[in-house]
């Protein structure tokens, strides 16, 4: 009976999310079309502001459905600056689809609306794909090792996408989010790549390096975000909607990036590439200890300093 009631709660949350998305589509469609068709920057700029307004209210509605029905407690230790007009990069681990919306919940309204590096396939999702395009999300193709070996030119295609997107972001207040693992972490994926970490996938340094290189002279800060689902080694979005995940702990802290890593030629300079990889791997090793301790109930560790954030 308890599980059935939880499933009903999850179904109501899904219905609420669909309703919020359909309502958001009403103002999104005309503003997106204006941004697409208008040849004048004086018109495109207010259209972009309108799209961002819709996105912020959509995110609030979605989070109300997720956290209101699921009733998951969000505890956090955060150093998010109050700077809605700044330019920031957030480097985060990725455990569950809920991570994306929880990030919006944590940084809003202190920071600008986040932009994510997302998979090319999401371009074709109804409503969501249009919104991602209108918000200038970079669409990444994620070529396999075999595809790159067959066509080496593919190796730099995603990096060129990062460069072009960052050129756009330089002119707007923005929070650029990089899930450095490139995918959600779970036990099967970690085994498949022989991950050296207990709870995380190995980070991919290229996207982070290219973003920092392209934005370093206009950035107001770089933030490290750690997400952990307490006592839940394999978090699932559906379980969160159903109320089966009691607590999520989020830590956000400002990173002091070594000055010699902010500028460099990641593709052409092997020394710079190795130094950047070592720095990111050390960051990931520290993050892995925290996430593993919180996700696995068999482990004992000091918890983050926790403060409730009202949903």
PDB file of C-alpha atoms in Angstrom:
ATOM      1  CA  UNK A   1       0.000   0.000   0.000  1.00  0.00           C
ATOM      2  CA  UNK A   2       2.782   2.420   0.921  1.00  0.00           C
ATOM      3  CA  UNK A   3       4.539   1.897  -2.418  1.00  0.00           C
ATOM      4  CA  UNK A   4       1.272   2.350  -4.319  1.00  0.00           C
ATOM      5  CA  UNK A   5       0.662   5.664  -2.565  1.00  0.00           C
ATOM      6  CA  UNK A   6       4.212   6.720  -3.382  1.00  0.00           C
ATOM      7  CA  UNK A   7       3.646   5.884  -7.049  1.00  0.00           C
ATOM      8  CA  UNK A   8       0.490   7.989  -7.057  1.00  0.00           C
ATOM      9  CA  UNK A   9       2.473  10.867  -5.613  1.00  0.00           C
ATOM     10  CA  UNK A  10       5.042  10.460  -8.399  1.00  0.00           C
ATOM     11  CA  UNK A  11       2.327  10.386 -11.065  1.00  0.00           C
ATOM     12  CA  UNK A  12       0.842  13.612  -9.707  1.00  0.00           C
ATOM     13  CA  UNK A  13       4.296  15.225  -9.808  1.00  0.00           C
ATOM     14  CA  UNK A  14       4.729  14.158 -13.451  1.00  0.00           C
ATOM     15  CA  UNK A  15       1.286  15.530 -14.339  1.00  0.00           C
ATOM     16  CA  UNK A  16       2.164  18.813 -12.652  1.00  0.00           C
ATOM     17  CA  UNK A  17       5.456  19.045 -14.559  1.00  0.00           C
ATOM     18  CA  UNK A  18       3.680  18.420 -17.868  1.00  0.00           C
ATOM     19  CA  UNK A  19       1.111  21.106 -17.045  1.00  0.00           C
ATOM     20  CA  UNK A  20       3.805  23.639 -16.086  1.00  0.00           C
ATOM     21  CA  UNK A  21       5.654  22.886 -19.338  1.00  0.00           C
ATOM     22  CA  UNK A  22       2.555  23.298 -21.491  1.00  0.00           C
ATOM     23  CA  UNK A  23       1.692  26.586 -19.810  1.00  0.00           C
ATOM     24  CA  UNK A  24       5.256  27.794 -20.304  1.00  0.00           C
ATOM     25  CA  UNK A  25       5.078  26.882 -23.989  1.00  0.00           C
ATOM     26  CA  UNK A  26       2.366  29.521 -24.583  1.00  0.00           C
ATOM     27  CA  UNK A  27       4.712  32.529 -24.154  1.00  0.00           C
ATOM     28  CA  UNK A  28       7.804  30.555 -25.193  1.00  0.00           C
ATOM     29  CA  UNK A  29       6.673  29.906 -28.769  1.00  0.00           C
ATOM     30  CA  UNK A  30       6.177  33.521 -29.939  1.00  0.00           C
ATOM     31  CA  UNK A  31       9.279  34.819 -28.153  1.00  0.00           C
ATOM     32  CA  UNK A  32      11.425  32.027 -29.626  1.00  0.00           C
ATOM     33  CA  UNK A  33      10.090  32.707 -33.124  1.00  0.00           C
ATOM     34  CA  UNK A  34      10.885  36.403 -32.750  1.00  0.00           C
ATOM     35  CA  UNK A  35      14.430  35.538 -31.705  1.00  0.00           C
ATOM     36  CA  UNK A  36      14.785  33.167 -34.677  1.00  0.00           C
ATOM     37  CA  UNK A  37      13.304  35.383 -37.379  1.00  0.00           C
ATOM     38  CA  UNK A  38      14.151  38.940 -36.363  1.00  0.00           C
ATOM     39  CA  UNK A  39      17.327  40.171 -38.108  1.00  0.00           C
ATOM     40  CA  UNK A  40      17.837  43.112 -35.730  1.00  0.00           C
ATOM     41  CA  UNK A  41      19.824  42.832 -32.482  1.00  0.00           C
ATOM     42  CA  UNK A  42      17.554  45.474 -30.955  1.00  0.00           C
ATOM     43  CA  UNK A  43      14.688  42.975 -31.307  1.00  0.00           C
ATOM     44  CA  UNK A  44      16.614  39.794 -30.487  1.00  0.00           C
ATOM     45  CA  UNK A  45      17.820  41.157 -27.140  1.00  0.00           C
ATOM     46  CA  UNK A  46      14.373  41.743 -25.571  1.00  0.00           C
ATOM     47  CA  UNK A  47      13.218  38.412 -27.055  1.00  0.00           C
ATOM     48  CA  UNK A  48      16.078  36.695 -25.232  1.00  0.00           C
ATOM     49  CA  UNK A  49      15.129  38.479 -22.001  1.00  0.00           C
ATOM     50  CA  UNK A  50      11.551  37.229 -22.471  1.00  0.00           C
ATOM     51  CA  UNK A  51      12.743  33.649 -22.999  1.00  0.00           C
ATOM     52  CA  UNK A  52      14.832  33.873 -19.823  1.00  0.00           C
ATOM     53  CA  UNK A  53      11.813  35.145 -17.876  1.00  0.00           C
ATOM     54  CA  UNK A  54       9.766  32.167 -19.064  1.00  0.00           C
ATOM     55  CA  UNK A  55      12.615  29.769 -18.216  1.00  0.00           C
ATOM     56  CA  UNK A  56      12.973  31.091 -14.665  1.00  0.00           C
ATOM     57  CA  UNK A  57       9.272  30.703 -13.919  1.00  0.00           C
ATOM     58  CA  UNK A  58       9.182  27.297 -15.587  1.00  0.00           C
ATOM     59  CA  UNK A  59      12.084  26.120 -13.385  1.00  0.00           C
ATOM     60  CA  UNK A  60      10.324  27.374 -10.259  1.00  0.00           C
ATOM     61  CA  UNK A  61       7.163  25.515 -11.247  1.00  0.00           C
ATOM     62  CA  UNK A  62       9.026  22.288 -12.001  1.00  0.00           C
ATOM     63  CA  UNK A  63      10.909  22.433  -8.698  1.00  0.00           C
ATOM     64  CA  UNK A  64       7.650  23.043  -6.847  1.00  0.00           C
ATOM     65  CA  UNK A  65       6.335  19.801  -8.372  1.00  0.00           C
ATOM     66  CA  UNK A  66       9.525  17.828  -7.632  1.00  0.00           C
ATOM     67  CA  UNK A  67      10.099  19.008  -4.078  1.00  0.00           C
ATOM     68  CA  UNK A  68       6.456  19.592  -3.147  1.00  0.00           C
ATOM     69  CA  UNK A  69       5.232  16.113  -4.073  1.00  0.00           C
ATOM     70  CA  UNK A  70       8.431  14.185  -3.379  1.00  0.00           C
ATOM     71  CA  UNK A  71       8.995  16.077  -0.122  1.00  0.00           C
ATOM     72  CA  UNK A  72      12.720  15.451  -0.341  1.00  0.00           C
ATOM     73  CA  UNK A  73      14.656  17.607   2.072  1.00  0.00           C
ATOM     74  CA  UNK A  74      17.322  19.746   0.387  1.00  0.00           C
ATOM     75  CA  UNK A  75      20.205  20.550   2.743  1.00  0.00           C
ATOM     76  CA  UNK A  76      23.078  22.650   1.597  1.00  0.00           C
ATOM     77  CA  UNK A  77      26.301  24.344   2.484  1.00  0.00           C
ATOM     78  CA  UNK A  78      26.689  27.036  -0.101  1.00  0.00           C
ATOM     79  CA  UNK A  79      28.897  29.963  -1.019  1.00  0.00           C
ATOM     80  CA  UNK A  80      26.725  31.296  -3.844  1.00  0.00           C
ATOM     81  CA  UNK A  81      27.415  35.017  -4.324  1.00  0.00           C
ATOM     82  CA  UNK A  82      24.527  37.431  -4.727  1.00  0.00           C
ATOM     83  CA  UNK A  83      25.359  38.524  -8.264  1.00  0.00           C
ATOM     84  CA  UNK A  84      22.490  38.037 -10.760  1.00  0.00           C
ATOM     85  CA  UNK A  85      24.311  40.106 -13.376  1.00  0.00           C
ATOM     86  CA  UNK A  86      27.644  38.259 -13.213  1.00  0.00           C
ATOM     87  CA  UNK A  87      29.272  35.538 -15.284  1.00  0.00           C
ATOM     88  CA  UNK A  88      30.089  32.249 -13.575  1.00  0.00           C
ATOM     89  CA  UNK A  89      31.140  28.698 -14.381  1.00  0.00           C
ATOM     90  CA  UNK A  90      29.806  25.845 -12.222  1.00  0.00           C
ATOM     91  CA  UNK A  91      31.624  22.481 -12.265  1.00  0.00           C
ATOM     92  CA  UNK A  92      29.455  19.684 -10.874  1.00  0.00           C
ATOM     93  CA  UNK A  93      29.110  15.932 -10.545  1.00  0.00           C
ATOM     94  CA  UNK A  94      26.009  14.289 -12.038  1.00  0.00           C
ATOM     95  CA  UNK A  95      24.027  11.565 -10.240  1.00  0.00           C
ATOM     96  CA  UNK A  96      20.397  11.871 -11.351  1.00  0.00           C
ATOM     97  CA  UNK A  97      18.144  13.838 -13.712  1.00  0.00           C
ATOM     98  CA  UNK A  98      16.960  15.833 -10.681  1.00  0.00           C
ATOM     99  CA  UNK A  99      20.451  17.403 -10.467  1.00  0.00           C
ATOM    100  CA  UNK A 100      19.605  19.828 -13.273  1.00  0.00           C
ATOM    101  CA  UNK A 101      16.563  21.269 -11.543  1.00  0.00           C
ATOM    102  CA  UNK A 102      18.122  21.209  -8.078  1.00  0.00           C
ATOM    103  CA  UNK A 103      20.943  23.389  -9.386  1.00  0.00           C
ATOM    104  CA  UNK A 104      18.368  25.958 -10.532  1.00  0.00           C
ATOM    105  CA  UNK A 105      16.773  25.739  -7.080  1.00  0.00           C
ATOM    106  CA  UNK A 106      20.061  26.377  -5.271  1.00  0.00           C
ATOM    107  CA  UNK A 107      21.470  29.272  -7.325  1.00  0.00           C
ATOM    108  CA  UNK A 108      18.246  31.126  -8.135  1.00  0.00           C
ATOM    109  CA  UNK A 109      17.840  34.098  -7.764  1.00  0.00           C
ATOM    110  CA  UNK A 110      21.412  34.887  -6.653  1.00  0.00           C
ATOM    111  CA  UNK A 111      23.029  33.957  -9.981  1.00  0.00           C
ATOM    112  CA  UNK A 112      21.978  34.249 -13.644  1.00  0.00           C
ATOM    113  CA  UNK A 113      19.844  31.478 -15.131  1.00  0.00           C
ATOM    114  CA  UNK A 114      22.082  28.452 -15.875  1.00  0.00           C
ATOM    115  CA  UNK A 115      23.034  27.193 -19.330  1.00  0.00           C
ATOM    116  CA  UNK A 116      24.018  23.535 -19.685  1.00  0.00           C
ATOM    117  CA  UNK A 117      26.114  21.579 -22.161  1.00  0.00           C
ATOM    118  CA  UNK A 118      23.520  19.041 -23.307  1.00  0.00           C
ATOM    119  CA  UNK A 119      23.299  16.073 -25.637  1.00  0.00           C
ATOM    120  CA  UNK A 120      22.402  16.683 -29.283  1.00  0.00           C
ATOM    121  CA  UNK A 121      19.405  14.317 -29.055  1.00  0.00           C
ATOM    122  CA  UNK A 122      17.600  16.712 -26.686  1.00  0.00           C
ATOM    123  CA  UNK A 123      17.319  19.242 -29.513  1.00  0.00           C
ATOM    124  CA  UNK A 124      14.347  17.262 -30.852  1.00  0.00           C
ATOM    125  CA  UNK A 125      12.337  16.986 -27.636  1.00  0.00           C
ATOM    126  CA  UNK A 126       9.001  18.828 -27.915  1.00  0.00           C
ATOM    127  CA  UNK A 127       8.981  22.190 -26.093  1.00  0.00           C
ATOM    128  CA  UNK A 128      12.189  21.412 -24.153  1.00  0.00           C
ATOM    129  CA  UNK A 129      14.302  21.313 -27.332  1.00  0.00           C
ATOM    130  CA  UNK A 130      12.955  24.689 -28.464  1.00  0.00           C
ATOM    131  CA  UNK A 131      13.607  26.192 -25.050  1.00  0.00           C
ATOM    132  CA  UNK A 132      17.188  24.901 -25.007  1.00  0.00           C
ATOM    133  CA  UNK A 133      17.808  26.373 -28.462  1.00  0.00           C
ATOM    134  CA  UNK A 134      16.244  29.724 -27.528  1.00  0.00           C
ATOM    135  CA  UNK A 135      18.444  29.855 -24.402  1.00  0.00           C
ATOM    136  CA  UNK A 136      21.590  29.169 -26.475  1.00  0.00           C
ATOM    137  CA  UNK A 137      22.380  25.852 -24.780  1.00  0.00           C
ATOM    138  CA  UNK A 138      25.394  24.204 -26.480  1.00  0.00           C
ATOM    139  CA  UNK A 139      24.352  20.889 -28.086  1.00  0.00           C
ATOM    140  CA  UNK A 140      27.152  18.297 -27.782  1.00  0.00           C
ATOM    141  CA  UNK A 141      27.393  15.185 -29.989  1.00  0.00           C
ATOM    142  CA  UNK A 142      29.622  12.959 -27.798  1.00  0.00           C
ATOM    143  CA  UNK A 143      31.389  10.881 -30.441  1.00  0.00           C
ATOM    144  CA  UNK A 144      32.598   7.398 -29.531  1.00  0.00           C
ATOM    145  CA  UNK A 145      36.249   6.398 -29.531  1.00  0.00           C
ATOM    146  CA  UNK A 146      35.661   4.297 -32.672  1.00  0.00           C
ATOM    147  CA  UNK A 147      34.062   7.228 -34.502  1.00  0.00           C
ATOM    148  CA  UNK A 148      36.966   9.513 -33.586  1.00  0.00           C
ATOM    149  CA  UNK A 149      39.542   6.955 -34.726  1.00  0.00           C
ATOM    150  CA  UNK A 150      37.702   6.695 -38.044  1.00  0.00           C
ATOM    151  CA  UNK A 151      37.394  10.482 -38.404  1.00  0.00           C
ATOM    152  CA  UNK A 152      39.916  12.389 -36.199  1.00  0.00           C
ATOM    153  CA  UNK A 153      38.266  15.720 -37.107  1.00  0.00           C
ATOM    154  CA  UNK A 154      35.392  14.768 -34.790  1.00  0.00           C
ATOM    155  CA  UNK A 155      37.729  15.109 -31.804  1.00  0.00           C
ATOM    156  CA  UNK A 156      37.585  18.910 -31.942  1.00  0.00           C
ATOM    157  CA  UNK A 157      33.971  19.373 -33.076  1.00  0.00           C
ATOM    158  CA  UNK A 158      32.493  19.588 -29.588  1.00  0.00           C
ATOM    159  CA  UNK A 159      35.283  21.924 -28.509  1.00  0.00           C
ATOM    160  CA  UNK A 160      34.367  24.244 -31.368  1.00  0.00           C
ATOM    161  CA  UNK A 161      30.769  24.167 -30.130  1.00  0.00           C
ATOM    162  CA  UNK A 162      32.016  25.207 -26.683  1.00  0.00           C
ATOM    163  CA  UNK A 163      34.035  28.067 -28.183  1.00  0.00           C
ATOM    164  CA  UNK A 164      31.110  29.425 -30.226  1.00  0.00           C
ATOM    165  CA  UNK A 165      28.733  29.231 -27.265  1.00  0.00           C
ATOM    166  CA  UNK A 166      31.158  31.021 -24.979  1.00  0.00           C
ATOM    167  CA  UNK A 167      31.432  33.847 -27.509  1.00  0.00           C
ATOM    168  CA  UNK A 168      27.661  34.317 -27.105  1.00  0.00           C
ATOM    169  CA  UNK A 169      27.783  34.016 -23.312  1.00  0.00           C
ATOM    170  CA  UNK A 170      30.432  36.734 -22.996  1.00  0.00           C
ATOM    171  CA  UNK A 171      27.773  39.352 -23.753  1.00  0.00           C
ATOM    172  CA  UNK A 172      25.179  38.147 -21.199  1.00  0.00           C
ATOM    173  CA  UNK A 173      24.947  37.500 -17.468  1.00  0.00           C
ATOM    174  CA  UNK A 174      25.250  33.723 -17.354  1.00  0.00           C
ATOM    175  CA  UNK A 175      25.946  30.681 -15.221  1.00  0.00           C
ATOM    176  CA  UNK A 176      27.603  28.048 -17.418  1.00  0.00           C
ATOM    177  CA  UNK A 177      27.182  24.554 -15.971  1.00  0.00           C
ATOM    178  CA  UNK A 178      29.627  21.820 -16.867  1.00  0.00           C
ATOM    179  CA  UNK A 179      28.839  18.266 -15.717  1.00  0.00           C
ATOM    180  CA  UNK A 180      32.435  17.220 -16.140  1.00  0.00           C
ATOM    181  CA  UNK A 181      31.685  13.477 -16.129  1.00  0.00           C
ATOM    182  CA  UNK A 182      29.649  13.889 -19.321  1.00  0.00           C
ATOM    183  CA  UNK A 183      26.941  11.491 -18.092  1.00  0.00           C
ATOM    184  CA  UNK A 184      25.124  10.393 -14.940  1.00  0.00           C
ATOM    185  CA  UNK A 185      27.228   8.223 -12.653  1.00  0.00           C
ATOM    186  CA  UNK A 186      26.087   4.732 -11.692  1.00  0.00           C
ATOM    187  CA  UNK A 187      27.812   1.479 -10.806  1.00  0.00           C
ATOM    188  CA  UNK A 188      27.458  -0.080 -14.269  1.00  0.00           C
ATOM    189  CA  UNK A 189      28.946   2.935 -16.024  1.00  0.00           C
ATOM    190  CA  UNK A 190      31.809   3.151 -13.525  1.00  0.00           C
ATOM    191  CA  UNK A 191      32.658  -0.507 -14.092  1.00  0.00           C
ATOM    192  CA  UNK A 192      32.506  -0.060 -17.864  1.00  0.00           C
ATOM    193  CA  UNK A 193      35.156   2.684 -17.819  1.00  0.00           C
ATOM    194  CA  UNK A 194      37.126   1.245 -14.884  1.00  0.00           C
ATOM    195  CA  UNK A 195      36.568   4.421 -12.876  1.00  0.00           C
ATOM    196  CA  UNK A 196      39.144   5.036 -10.134  1.00  0.00           C
ATOM    197  CA  UNK A 197      36.425   6.655  -8.026  1.00  0.00           C
ATOM    198  CA  UNK A 198      33.942   4.981  -5.714  1.00  0.00           C
ATOM    199  CA  UNK A 199      30.906   7.126  -6.528  1.00  0.00           C
ATOM    200  CA  UNK A 200      31.864   9.236  -9.547  1.00  0.00           C
ATOM    201  CA  UNK A 201      32.761   8.822 -13.200  1.00  0.00           C
ATOM    202  CA  UNK A 202      36.169  10.119 -14.334  1.00  0.00           C
ATOM    203  CA  UNK A 203      35.927  13.820 -15.272  1.00  0.00           C
ATOM    204  CA  UNK A 204      36.496  14.968 -18.839  1.00  0.00           C
ATOM    205  CA  UNK A 205      38.848  17.926 -18.667  1.00  0.00           C
ATOM    206  CA  UNK A 206      38.516  19.281 -22.216  1.00  0.00           C
ATOM    207  CA  UNK A 207      35.138  21.013 -21.903  1.00  0.00           C
ATOM    208  CA  UNK A 208      36.047  22.634 -18.589  1.00  0.00           C
ATOM    209  CA  UNK A 209      39.399  23.843 -19.904  1.00  0.00           C
ATOM    210  CA  UNK A 210      37.914  25.281 -23.115  1.00  0.00           C
ATOM    211  CA  UNK A 211      35.188  27.105 -21.176  1.00  0.00           C
ATOM    212  CA  UNK A 212      37.636  28.685 -18.731  1.00  0.00           C
ATOM    213  CA  UNK A 213      40.009  29.617 -21.550  1.00  0.00           C
ATOM    214  CA  UNK A 214      37.239  31.285 -23.546  1.00  0.00           C
ATOM    215  CA  UNK A 215      35.681  33.144 -20.590  1.00  0.00           C
ATOM    216  CA  UNK A 216      38.548  33.765 -18.167  1.00  0.00           C
ATOM    217  CA  UNK A 217      38.816  37.523 -18.783  1.00  0.00           C
ATOM    218  CA  UNK A 218      35.098  38.184 -18.127  1.00  0.00           C
ATOM    219  CA  UNK A 219      34.400  35.617 -15.395  1.00  0.00           C
ATOM    220  CA  UNK A 220      33.334  36.760 -11.947  1.00  0.00           C
ATOM    221  CA  UNK A 221      33.989  33.358 -10.429  1.00  0.00           C
ATOM    222  CA  UNK A 222      34.175  29.570 -10.736  1.00  0.00           C
ATOM    223  CA  UNK A 223      32.049  27.439  -8.405  1.00  0.00           C
ATOM    224  CA  UNK A 224      32.346  23.778  -7.479  1.00  0.00           C
ATOM    225  CA  UNK A 225      29.011  22.020  -6.840  1.00  0.00           C
ATOM    226  CA  UNK A 226      28.752  18.611  -5.172  1.00  0.00           C
ATOM    227  CA  UNK A 227      25.424  16.725  -5.141  1.00  0.00           C
ATOM    228  CA  UNK A 228      24.804  13.628  -2.995  1.00  0.00           C
ATOM    229  CA  UNK A 229      21.589  11.669  -2.413  1.00  0.00           C
ATOM    230  CA  UNK A 230      21.750  10.589   1.235  1.00  0.00           C
ATOM    231  CA  UNK A 231      21.694   6.809   1.826  1.00  0.00           C
ATOM    232  CA  UNK A 232      20.950   6.316  -1.897  1.00  0.00           C
ATOM    233  CA  UNK A 233      23.896   4.920  -3.896  1.00  0.00           C
ATOM    234  CA  UNK A 234      21.797   4.653  -7.095  1.00  0.00           C
ATOM    235  CA  UNK A 235      19.420   7.675  -7.091  1.00  0.00           C
ATOM    236  CA  UNK A 236      16.578   7.625  -9.612  1.00  0.00           C
ATOM    237  CA  UNK A 237      14.417  10.571 -10.628  1.00  0.00           C
ATOM    238  CA  UNK A 238      11.227   8.537 -10.276  1.00  0.00           C
ATOM    239  CA  UNK A 239      12.118   7.539  -6.718  1.00  0.00           C
ATOM    240  CA  UNK A 240      12.630  11.191  -5.838  1.00  0.00           C
ATOM    241  CA  UNK A 241       9.235  12.148  -7.278  1.00  0.00           C
ATOM    242  CA  UNK A 242       7.645   9.327  -5.272  1.00  0.00           C
ATOM    243  CA  UNK A 243       9.218  10.470  -2.017  1.00  0.00           C
ATOM    244  CA  UNK A 244      11.598   7.520  -1.644  1.00  0.00           C
ATOM    245  CA  UNK A 245      14.665   9.761  -1.272  1.00  0.00           C
ATOM    246  CA  UNK A 246      14.584  11.514   2.085  1.00  0.00           C
ATOM    247  CA  UNK A 247      17.395  14.007   1.632  1.00  0.00           C
ATOM    248  CA  UNK A 248      19.722  15.549  -0.923  1.00  0.00           C
ATOM    249  CA  UNK A 249      22.855  17.344   0.238  1.00  0.00           C
ATOM    250  CA  UNK A 250      24.333  20.043  -1.992  1.00  0.00           C
ATOM    251  CA  UNK A 251      27.569  21.888  -1.413  1.00  0.00           C
ATOM    252  CA  UNK A 252      28.606  24.894  -3.499  1.00  0.00           C
ATOM    253  CA  UNK A 253      31.951  26.556  -2.914  1.00  0.00           C
ATOM    254  CA  UNK A 254      34.037  29.105  -4.764  1.00  0.00           C
ATOM    255  CA  UNK A 255      37.114  27.681  -6.464  1.00  0.00           C
ATOM    256  CA  UNK A 256      40.438  29.474  -6.670  1.00  0.00           C
ATOM    257  CA  UNK A 257      41.723  28.359 -10.071  1.00  0.00           C
ATOM    258  CA  UNK A 258      45.523  28.476 -10.435  1.00  0.00           C
ATOM    259  CA  UNK A 259      46.282  31.402 -12.747  1.00  0.00           C
ATOM    260  CA  UNK A 260      48.416  29.233 -15.032  1.00  0.00           C
ATOM    261  CA  UNK A 261      45.355  27.032 -15.768  1.00  0.00           C
ATOM    262  CA  UNK A 262      43.017  29.828 -16.849  1.00  0.00           C
ATOM    263  CA  UNK A 263      44.832  30.314 -20.155  1.00  0.00           C
ATOM    264  CA  UNK A 264      46.407  27.648 -22.332  1.00  0.00           C
ATOM    265  CA  UNK A 265      46.184  25.505 -25.441  1.00  0.00           C
ATOM    266  CA  UNK A 266      44.472  22.331 -24.215  1.00  0.00           C
ATOM    267  CA  UNK A 267      44.636  20.566 -27.575  1.00  0.00           C
ATOM    268  CA  UNK A 268      48.120  21.651 -28.621  1.00  0.00           C
ATOM    269  CA  UNK A 269      50.084  21.952 -25.365  1.00  0.00           C
ATOM    270  CA  UNK A 270      50.621  18.555 -23.697  1.00  0.00           C
ATOM    271  CA  UNK A 271      52.140  20.094 -20.558  1.00  0.00           C
ATOM    272  CA  UNK A 272      49.140  22.388 -20.033  1.00  0.00           C
ATOM    273  CA  UNK A 273      46.734  19.533 -20.748  1.00  0.00           C
ATOM    274  CA  UNK A 274      48.400  17.266 -18.158  1.00  0.00           C
ATOM    275  CA  UNK A 275      48.454  20.001 -15.500  1.00  0.00           C
ATOM    276  CA  UNK A 276      44.780  20.765 -16.056  1.00  0.00           C
ATOM    277  CA  UNK A 277      43.848  17.071 -15.882  1.00  0.00           C
ATOM    278  CA  UNK A 278      45.768  16.618 -12.623  1.00  0.00           C
ATOM    279  CA  UNK A 279      44.028  19.627 -11.084  1.00  0.00           C
ATOM    280  CA  UNK A 280      40.557  18.383 -12.072  1.00  0.00           C
ATOM    281  CA  UNK A 281      41.309  14.816 -10.972  1.00  0.00           C
ATOM    282  CA  UNK A 282      42.380  16.055  -7.537  1.00  0.00           C
ATOM    283  CA  UNK A 283      39.151  18.047  -7.268  1.00  0.00           C
ATOM    284  CA  UNK A 284      37.218  14.911  -8.232  1.00  0.00           C
ATOM    285  CA  UNK A 285      39.020  12.734  -5.702  1.00  0.00           C
ATOM    286  CA  UNK A 286      37.970  15.100  -2.897  1.00  0.00           C
ATOM    287  CA  UNK A 287      34.411  15.231  -4.219  1.00  0.00           C
ATOM    288  CA  UNK A 288      34.252  11.433  -4.472  1.00  0.00           C
ATOM    289  CA  UNK A 289      35.025  10.990  -0.773  1.00  0.00           C
ATOM    290  CA  UNK A 290      32.160  13.292   0.193  1.00  0.00           C
ATOM    291  CA  UNK A 291      29.619  11.802  -2.200  1.00  0.00           C
ATOM    292  CA  UNK A 292      30.460   8.185  -1.320  1.00  0.00           C
ATOM    293  CA  UNK A 293      30.188   8.876   2.408  1.00  0.00           C
ATOM    294  CA  UNK A 294      26.748  10.459   2.048  1.00  0.00           C
ATOM    295  CA  UNK A 295      25.282   7.999  -0.451  1.00  0.00           C
ATOM    296  CA  UNK A 296      26.241   4.777   1.274  1.00  0.00           C
ATOM    297  CA  UNK A 297      24.516   4.166   4.649  1.00  0.00           C
ATOM    298  CA  UNK A 298      27.223   1.647   5.603  1.00  0.00           C
ATOM    299  CA  UNK A 299      29.868   4.338   5.707  1.00  0.00           C
ATOM    300  CA  UNK A 300      30.395   6.756   8.577  1.00  0.00           C
ATOM    301  CA  UNK A 301      31.627  10.261   7.851  1.00  0.00           C
ATOM    302  CA  UNK A 302      31.201  13.822   8.958  1.00  0.00           C
ATOM    303  CA  UNK A 303      28.237  15.365   7.198  1.00  0.00           C
ATOM    304  CA  UNK A 304      28.239  18.691   5.391  1.00  0.00           C
ATOM    305  CA  UNK A 305      27.144  21.641   7.485  1.00  0.00           C
ATOM    306  CA  UNK A 306      23.455  21.630   6.621  1.00  0.00           C
ATOM    307  CA  UNK A 307      20.985  24.435   6.337  1.00  0.00           C
ATOM    308  CA  UNK A 308      17.468  23.908   5.022  1.00  0.00           C
ATOM    309  CA  UNK A 309      16.543  25.840   1.925  1.00  0.00           C
ATOM    310  CA  UNK A 310      12.811  26.399   1.506  1.00  0.00           C
ATOM    311  CA  UNK A 311      11.540  24.905  -1.719  1.00  0.00           C
TER     312      UNK A 311
END
